Amino acid sequence: NAGVTQTPKFQVLKTGQSMTLQCAQDMNHNSMYWYRQDPGMGLRLIYYSASEGTTDKGEVPNGYNVSRLNKREFSLRLESAAPSQTSVYFCASNQGSGGGSGNQPQHFGDGTRLSIL
Amino acid sequence: AQSVTQLGSHVSVSEGALVLLRCNYSSSVPPYLFWYVQYPNQGLQLLLKYTTGATLVKGINGFEAEFKKSETSFHLTKPSAHMSDAAEYFCAVSDLMRGNKLVFGAGTILRVKS
């Protein structure tokens, strides 16, 4: 039972390079989320998708774009990577609707550890 | 906007001792509350959640938390710490003013000494 799968697990980029982080879930969830985790700051929401074909900004969207390719997949793109984007990125999903968690817990992938030099 | 405060970025206990991790939230409306645990190099796993009903919530691995509306708190406890409990713990709240999206505390790293 895979749950939420993220690829790659690790990546090192140079400033200005671009890359896409991939996320797929096999739980038939409506909502998907991208977070970044930085020491002492918990998790901060970058973007979310309440349903297939819809996306919306979270708390820290600058420098990122997302695509909800289908119900299973939600990708995060860094167009021009900056050292400030060095972080651990987590994808999550849940059965909540309207972009909200409500009382439905989110299920997390194992993260992508991204370093930008 | 909703906020979550976890008192103590690091907590250290001896094996067999009581574990108490503190969480306070800011809300005038009773929210949905969650505790997650993160082991090294892994994602977050749900420990327990409070939605409605009984204010004492039991979770996995012997953890429990009590929702206290008057204190806007949702502290996590375990009667007897085990070495395997060493991890980072996050309190989170559904922000009713932001479409029920989760707001996380900064996290508390629990160290268990033998």
mmCIF file of C-alpha atoms in Angstrom:
data_model
loop_
_atom_site.group_PDB
_atom_site.id
_atom_site.type_symbol
_atom_site.label_atom_id
_atom_site.label_comp_id
_atom_site.label_asym_id
_atom_site.label_seq_id
_atom_site.Cartn_x
_atom_site.Cartn_y
_atom_site.Cartn_z
ATOM 1 C CA ASN A 1 0.000 0.000 0.000
ATOM 2 C CA ALA A 2 2.056 2.930 -1.306
ATOM 3 C CA GLY A 3 -0.010 5.895 -0.055
ATOM 4 C CA VAL A 4 1.764 9.095 -1.147
ATOM 5 C CA THR A 5 4.881 8.684 -3.284
ATOM 6 C CA GLN A 6 7.347 11.497 -3.924
ATOM 7 C CA THR A 7 10.207 11.598 -6.393
ATOM 8 C CA PRO A 8 13.063 12.281 -6.260
ATOM 9 C CA LYS A 9 14.074 11.727 -2.635
ATOM 10 C CA PHE A 10 17.171 13.915 -2.890
ATOM 11 C CA GLN A 11 18.287 16.590 -5.346
ATOM 12 C CA VAL A 12 21.062 19.150 -5.573
ATOM 13 C CA LEU A 13 20.594 22.089 -7.919
ATOM 14 C CA LYS A 14 22.583 25.141 -8.879
ATOM 15 C CA THR A 15 21.059 28.588 -8.524
ATOM 16 C CA GLY A 16 18.907 29.371 -11.552
ATOM 17 C CA GLN A 17 18.234 25.785 -12.552
ATOM 18 C CA SER A 18 14.696 24.479 -12.791
ATOM 19 C CA MET A 19 13.172 21.231 -11.689
ATOM 20 C CA THR A 20 9.865 19.508 -11.002
ATOM 21 C CA LEU A 21 9.030 17.529 -7.896
ATOM 22 C CA GLN A 22 6.590 14.734 -8.495
ATOM 23 C CA CYS A 23 3.870 13.452 -6.179
ATOM 24 C CA ALA A 24 1.315 10.690 -6.651
ATOM 25 C CA GLN A 25 -1.292 9.221 -4.314
ATOM 26 C CA ASP A 26 -3.232 5.993 -4.676
ATOM 27 C CA MET A 27 -5.953 6.627 -2.082
ATOM 28 C CA ASN A 28 -8.423 8.342 -4.445
ATOM 29 C CA HIS A 29 -8.181 11.531 -2.398
ATOM 30 C CA ASN A 30 -9.665 14.775 -3.662
ATOM 31 C CA SER A 31 -7.247 17.229 -2.073
ATOM 32 C CA MET A 32 -3.484 17.425 -2.413
ATOM 33 C CA TYR A 33 -0.942 19.753 -0.845
ATOM 34 C CA TRP A 34 2.669 20.842 -1.113
ATOM 35 C CA TYR A 35 4.547 21.969 2.005
ATOM 36 C CA ARG A 36 8.080 22.991 2.783
ATOM 37 C CA GLN A 37 9.715 22.165 6.089
ATOM 38 C CA ASP A 38 12.456 24.356 7.511
ATOM 39 C CA PRO A 39 14.108 23.986 10.942
ATOM 40 C CA GLY A 40 12.122 25.646 13.700
ATOM 41 C CA MET A 41 9.300 26.678 11.381
ATOM 42 C CA GLY A 42 7.142 23.589 11.140
ATOM 43 C CA LEU A 43 5.485 22.950 7.787
ATOM 44 C CA ARG A 44 4.307 25.819 5.616
ATOM 45 C CA LEU A 45 1.787 25.387 2.828
ATOM 46 C CA ILE A 46 3.051 26.312 -0.634
ATOM 47 C CA TYR A 47 0.131 25.353 -2.873
ATOM 48 C CA TYR A 48 -2.856 23.077 -2.670
ATOM 49 C CA SER A 49 -5.396 21.502 -4.988
ATOM 50 C CA ALA A 50 -8.942 20.914 -3.836
ATOM 51 C CA SER A 51 -9.791 18.759 -6.828
ATOM 52 C CA GLU A 52 -8.552 17.769 -10.245
ATOM 53 C CA GLY A 53 -8.070 20.857 -12.377
ATOM 54 C CA THR A 54 -7.964 23.358 -9.518
ATOM 55 C CA THR A 55 -5.014 24.838 -7.653
ATOM 56 C CA ASP A 56 -4.612 27.699 -5.208
ATOM 57 C CA LYS A 57 -1.869 29.495 -3.338
ATOM 58 C CA GLY A 58 -0.930 28.736 0.208
ATOM 59 C CA GLU A 59 1.183 30.658 2.668
ATOM 60 C CA VAL A 60 4.502 30.746 0.744
ATOM 61 C CA PRO A 61 3.815 30.394 -3.030
ATOM 62 C CA ASN A 62 6.444 32.771 -4.433
ATOM 63 C CA GLY A 63 8.956 31.068 -6.698
ATOM 64 C CA TYR A 64 6.817 27.960 -7.235
ATOM 65 C CA ASN A 65 4.228 26.677 -9.659
ATOM 66 C CA VAL A 66 2.058 23.582 -9.488
ATOM 67 C CA SER A 67 0.083 21.319 -11.789
ATOM 68 C CA ARG A 68 -2.698 18.942 -10.833
ATOM 69 C CA LEU A 69 -2.215 16.558 -13.737
ATOM 70 C CA ASN A 70 -5.065 14.236 -12.748
ATOM 71 C CA LYS A 71 -6.657 13.055 -9.531
ATOM 72 C CA ARG A 72 -3.559 11.049 -8.561
ATOM 73 C CA GLU A 73 -0.725 13.437 -9.415
ATOM 74 C CA PHE A 74 0.275 16.874 -8.183
ATOM 75 C CA SER A 75 3.631 18.319 -9.221
ATOM 76 C CA LEU A 76 5.623 21.271 -7.873
ATOM 77 C CA ARG A 77 7.942 23.229 -10.149
ATOM 78 C CA LEU A 78 10.790 25.557 -9.316
ATOM 79 C CA GLU A 79 11.363 27.688 -12.405
ATOM 80 C CA SER A 80 14.590 29.386 -11.278
ATOM 81 C CA ALA A 81 15.908 27.866 -8.082
ATOM 82 C CA ALA A 82 17.294 30.115 -5.347
ATOM 83 C CA PRO A 83 19.313 29.169 -2.241
ATOM 84 C CA SER A 84 16.336 30.266 -0.085
ATOM 85 C CA GLN A 85 14.415 27.351 -1.545
ATOM 86 C CA THR A 86 16.746 24.829 0.052
ATOM 87 C CA SER A 87 14.343 22.808 2.148
ATOM 88 C CA VAL A 88 12.546 19.520 2.604
ATOM 89 C CA TYR A 89 9.393 19.360 0.512
ATOM 90 C CA PHE A 90 6.406 17.244 1.482
ATOM 91 C CA CYS A 91 3.383 16.288 -0.517
ATOM 92 C CA ALA A 92 0.186 15.311 1.285
ATOM 93 C CA SER A 93 -3.336 14.302 0.414
ATOM 94 C CA ASN A 94 -6.681 13.867 2.126
ATOM 95 C CA GLN A 95 -10.320 13.300 1.464
ATOM 96 C CA GLY A 96 -11.269 16.855 2.407
ATOM 97 C CA SER A 97 -13.037 19.020 -0.135
ATOM 98 C CA GLY A 98 -12.762 22.703 -0.899
ATOM 99 C CA GLY A 99 -9.045 22.706 -0.180
ATOM 100 C CA GLY A 100 -9.708 22.165 3.478
ATOM 101 C CA SER A 101 -8.643 19.467 5.823
ATOM 102 C CA GLY A 102 -11.658 19.702 8.054
ATOM 103 C CA ASN A 103 -11.630 16.636 10.230
ATOM 104 C CA GLN A 104 -9.876 14.499 7.629
ATOM 105 C CA PRO A 105 -6.210 13.858 8.434
ATOM 106 C CA GLN A 106 -3.620 14.435 5.762
ATOM 107 C CA HIS A 107 -1.391 11.595 4.567
ATOM 108 C CA PHE A 108 2.219 12.536 3.850
ATOM 109 C CA GLY A 109 4.926 11.283 1.543
ATOM 110 C CA ASP A 110 8.493 10.773 2.739
ATOM 111 C CA GLY A 111 9.705 14.079 1.350
ATOM 112 C CA THR A 112 12.189 15.442 -1.169
ATOM 113 C CA ARG A 113 15.368 16.905 0.284
ATOM 114 C CA LEU A 114 16.414 19.741 -2.012
ATOM 115 C CA SER A 115 19.678 21.671 -1.779
ATOM 116 C CA ILE A 116 20.349 24.693 -3.956
ATOM 117 C CA LEU A 117 23.906 25.893 -4.233
ATOM 118 C CA ALA B 1 -5.425 33.795 11.162
ATOM 119 C CA GLN B 2 -5.016 30.709 13.263
ATOM 120 C CA SER B 3 -1.691 30.076 14.979
ATOM 121 C CA VAL B 4 -0.227 27.171 16.909
ATOM 122 C CA THR B 5 2.394 27.430 19.641
ATOM 123 C CA GLN B 6 4.415 24.466 20.810
ATOM 124 C CA LEU B 7 6.280 25.258 24.014
ATOM 125 C CA GLY B 8 9.796 23.881 23.957
ATOM 126 C CA SER B 9 11.606 23.122 20.729
ATOM 127 C CA HIS B 10 13.445 20.280 22.512
ATOM 128 C CA VAL B 11 12.212 18.042 25.337
ATOM 129 C CA SER B 12 14.341 15.410 27.019
ATOM 130 C CA VAL B 13 12.963 12.629 29.233
ATOM 131 C CA SER B 14 14.310 9.436 30.711
ATOM 132 C CA GLU B 15 13.048 6.096 29.487
ATOM 133 C CA GLY B 16 9.962 5.198 31.538
ATOM 134 C CA ALA B 17 9.202 8.792 32.484
ATOM 135 C CA LEU B 18 6.116 10.795 31.614
ATOM 136 C CA VAL B 19 6.109 12.533 28.258
ATOM 137 C CA LEU B 20 4.347 15.916 28.070
ATOM 138 C CA LEU B 21 4.452 17.976 24.881
ATOM 139 C CA ARG B 22 2.575 21.256 24.981
ATOM 140 C CA CYS B 23 0.410 22.803 22.280
ATOM 141 C CA ASN B 24 -1.710 25.935 22.392
ATOM 142 C CA TYR B 25 -3.797 27.308 19.554
ATOM 143 C CA SER B 26 -5.496 30.611 18.900
ATOM 144 C CA SER B 27 -9.140 30.320 18.005
ATOM 145 C CA SER B 28 -12.444 31.587 19.266
ATOM 146 C CA VAL B 29 -14.169 28.613 17.673
ATOM 147 C CA PRO B 30 -13.304 25.034 18.678
ATOM 148 C CA PRO B 31 -11.155 23.784 15.824
ATOM 149 C CA TYR B 32 -10.087 20.360 14.620
ATOM 150 C CA LEU B 33 -6.739 19.468 16.192
ATOM 151 C CA PHE B 34 -4.067 16.966 15.231
ATOM 152 C CA TRP B 35 -0.781 15.591 16.494
ATOM 153 C CA TYR B 36 1.703 14.178 14.005
ATOM 154 C CA VAL B 37 5.021 12.420 14.570
ATOM 155 C CA GLN B 38 8.023 12.538 12.253
ATOM 156 C CA TYR B 39 10.827 10.010 12.503
ATOM 157 C CA PRO B 40 14.192 10.868 10.904
ATOM 158 C CA ASN B 41 14.104 11.048 7.114
ATOM 159 C CA GLN B 42 10.422 10.173 6.994
ATOM 160 C CA GLY B 43 7.155 11.961 6.422
ATOM 161 C CA LEU B 44 4.601 12.842 9.061
ATOM 162 C CA GLN B 45 2.371 10.192 10.571
ATOM 163 C CA LEU B 46 -0.899 10.891 12.332
ATOM 164 C CA LEU B 47 -0.800 10.157 16.066
ATOM 165 C CA LEU B 48 -4.286 11.311 16.971
ATOM 166 C CA LYS B 49 -6.956 13.876 16.208
ATOM 167 C CA TYR B 50 -9.712 15.769 17.957
ATOM 168 C CA THR B 51 -12.821 16.670 15.999
ATOM 169 C CA THR B 52 -15.865 16.618 18.262
ATOM 170 C CA GLY B 53 -17.089 14.663 21.243
ATOM 171 C CA ALA B 54 -14.841 13.270 23.961
ATOM 172 C CA THR B 55 -12.125 15.724 24.899
ATOM 173 C CA LEU B 56 -9.613 13.012 25.845
ATOM 174 C CA VAL B 57 -8.363 11.457 22.654
ATOM 175 C CA LYS B 58 -6.325 8.282 22.475
ATOM 176 C CA GLY B 59 -3.894 7.681 19.670
ATOM 177 C CA ILE B 60 -1.337 5.184 18.502
ATOM 178 C CA ASN B 61 1.724 4.015 20.460
ATOM 179 C CA GLY B 62 0.145 4.831 23.855
ATOM 180 C CA PHE B 63 -0.164 8.585 23.277
ATOM 181 C CA GLU B 64 -3.184 10.618 24.242
ATOM 182 C CA ALA B 65 -4.147 14.286 24.227
ATOM 183 C CA GLU B 66 -6.769 16.341 25.993
ATOM 184 C CA PHE B 67 -8.645 19.192 24.367
ATOM 185 C CA LYS B 68 -9.195 22.011 26.879
ATOM 186 C CA LYS B 69 -11.307 24.752 25.369
ATOM 187 C CA SER B 70 -10.896 27.110 28.341
ATOM 188 C CA GLU B 71 -7.116 26.935 28.027
ATOM 189 C CA THR B 72 -7.035 26.662 24.192
ATOM 190 C CA SER B 73 -4.668 23.756 24.674
ATOM 191 C CA PHE B 74 -4.184 20.283 23.232
ATOM 192 C CA HIS B 75 -1.220 18.814 25.103
ATOM 193 C CA LEU B 76 0.173 15.400 24.175
ATOM 194 C CA THR B 77 1.069 12.889 26.884
ATOM 195 C CA LYS B 78 2.368 9.369 27.291
ATOM 196 C CA PRO B 79 2.707 7.777 30.748
ATOM 197 C CA SER B 80 5.979 5.976 30.084
ATOM 198 C CA ALA B 81 8.509 6.979 27.440
ATOM 199 C CA HIS B 82 10.186 4.396 25.257
ATOM 200 C CA MET B 83 13.388 4.802 23.293
ATOM 201 C CA SER B 84 11.389 4.377 20.084
ATOM 202 C CA ASP B 85 9.408 7.542 20.920
ATOM 203 C CA ALA B 86 12.403 9.726 20.031
ATOM 204 C CA ALA B 87 11.178 11.822 17.110
ATOM 205 C CA GLU B 88 9.823 15.254 16.233
ATOM 206 C CA TYR B 89 6.211 15.977 17.105
ATOM 207 C CA PHE B 90 3.968 18.508 15.423
ATOM 208 C CA CYS B 91 0.683 19.952 16.610
ATOM 209 C CA ALA B 92 -1.635 21.194 13.866
ATOM 210 C CA VAL B 93 -5.007 22.905 13.696
ATOM 211 C CA SER B 94 -7.551 23.309 10.939
ATOM 212 C CA ASP B 95 -7.868 27.017 10.263
ATOM 213 C CA LEU B 96 -11.590 27.648 9.863
ATOM 214 C CA MET B 97 -10.887 31.125 8.492
ATOM 215 C CA ARG B 98 -8.642 29.729 5.721
ATOM 216 C CA GLY B 99 -10.786 26.996 4.292
ATOM 217 C CA ASN B 100 -9.863 24.463 6.976
ATOM 218 C CA LYS B 101 -6.281 24.272 5.791
ATOM 219 C CA LEU B 102 -3.800 22.933 8.347
ATOM 220 C CA VAL B 103 -1.612 25.285 10.338
ATOM 221 C CA PHE B 104 1.369 23.605 12.005
ATOM 222 C CA GLY B 105 3.321 24.437 15.109
ATOM 223 C CA ALA B 106 7.111 24.698 14.892
ATOM 224 C CA GLY B 107 7.600 21.193 16.263
ATOM 225 C CA THR B 108 9.107 19.661 19.391
ATOM 226 C CA ILE B 109 12.017 17.244 19.228
ATOM 227 C CA LEU B 110 11.678 14.551 21.875
ATOM 228 C CA ARG B 111 14.829 12.919 23.155
ATOM 229 C CA VAL B 112 14.584 9.776 25.307
ATOM 230 C CA LYS B 113 17.540 8.989 27.552
ATOM 231 C CA SER B 114 18.371 5.473 28.645
#
